[in-house]
Amino acid sequence: MSWLENTIKKIMLWVGYLGVVIIYGGFLFLLLSGRDTRGIPWFFLLSPWICIYFGLSEQEQRSAMRWLLSRFRR
């Protein structure tokens, strides 16, 4: 794996981690303060997880996909 590709994967992983903390923290704040959360599109809550997925190594991506598919097959 090239240096640039490895660096980009790490950046995407950290952006995903920060996105989960910031977006979900804000969502929970709005939810617990009684404000309306219907204005938040569903893909805002999904987007940090996409960054985390693409920041993982190929082996970890395959493991994550197997785990996710096993949850739906039961």
Coordinates of C-alpha atoms in Angstrom, one line a residue:
M1 CA 0.0 0.0 0.0
S2 CA 1.4 3.4 -0.9
W3 CA 2.2 6.0 1.6
L4 CA -0.5 8.3 0.2
E5 CA -3.2 5.7 0.3
N6 CA -2.3 4.7 3.8
T7 CA -2.4 8.4 4.9
I8 CA -5.8 8.9 3.3
K9 CA -7.2 5.8 5.0
K10 CA -6.0 7.1 8.4
I11 CA -7.5 10.5 7.7
M12 CA -10.8 9.0 6.7
L13 CA -10.8 6.9 9.8
W14 CA -10.2 9.9 12.1
V15 CA -12.8 12.0 10.2
G16 CA -15.3 9.2 10.7
Y17 CA -14.5 9.0 14.5
L18 CA -14.9 12.8 14.9
G19 CA -18.0 12.7 12.8
V20 CA -19.6 10.1 15.0
V21 CA -18.8 12.1 18.1
I22 CA -19.9 15.5 16.8
I23 CA -23.0 14.4 14.7
Y24 CA -24.3 11.9 17.2
G25 CA -23.5 14.2 20.1
G26 CA -25.4 17.0 18.5
F27 CA -28.3 14.7 17.6
L28 CA -28.5 13.5 21.2
F29 CA -28.4 17.0 22.5
L30 CA -31.3 18.0 20.2
L31 CA -33.2 14.9 21.1
L32 CA -32.7 15.2 24.9
S33 CA -33.4 19.0 24.9
G34 CA -36.8 18.4 23.3
R35 CA -36.1 20.1 20.0
D36 CA -37.3 18.8 16.7
T37 CA -34.9 16.4 14.9
R38 CA -37.0 15.8 11.8
G39 CA -34.9 18.3 9.9
I40 CA -31.8 16.1 10.1
P41 CA -31.6 13.9 7.0
W42 CA -30.9 10.2 7.8
F43 CA -27.7 10.2 5.7
F44 CA -26.1 12.7 8.1
L45 CA -26.3 10.0 10.7
L46 CA -24.9 7.4 8.3
S47 CA -22.0 9.4 6.7
P48 CA -19.4 9.0 9.5
W49 CA -19.8 5.3 9.4
I50 CA -19.1 5.3 5.7
C51 CA -15.9 7.2 6.4
I52 CA -14.9 4.7 9.1
Y53 CA -15.6 1.8 6.8
F54 CA -13.4 3.1 4.0
G55 CA -10.7 4.0 6.4
L56 CA -10.3 0.4 7.5
S57 CA -7.9 -2.0 5.9
E58 CA -9.3 -4.5 3.3
Q59 CA -9.2 -7.3 5.8
E60 CA -11.2 -5.3 8.3
Q61 CA -13.6 -4.2 5.6
R62 CA -14.3 -7.8 4.7
S63 CA -14.8 -8.7 8.4
A64 CA -17.1 -5.8 9.0
M65 CA -19.2 -6.7 5.9
R66 CA -19.4 -10.3 7.0
W67 CA -20.5 -9.2 10.5
L68 CA -23.1 -6.9 9.1
L69 CA -24.5 -9.5 6.7
S70 CA -24.7 -12.1 9.5
R71 CA -26.9 -9.6 11.5
F72 CA -29.4 -9.5 8.6
R73 CA -29.5 -13.3 7.9
R74 CA -30.8 -14.4 11.3

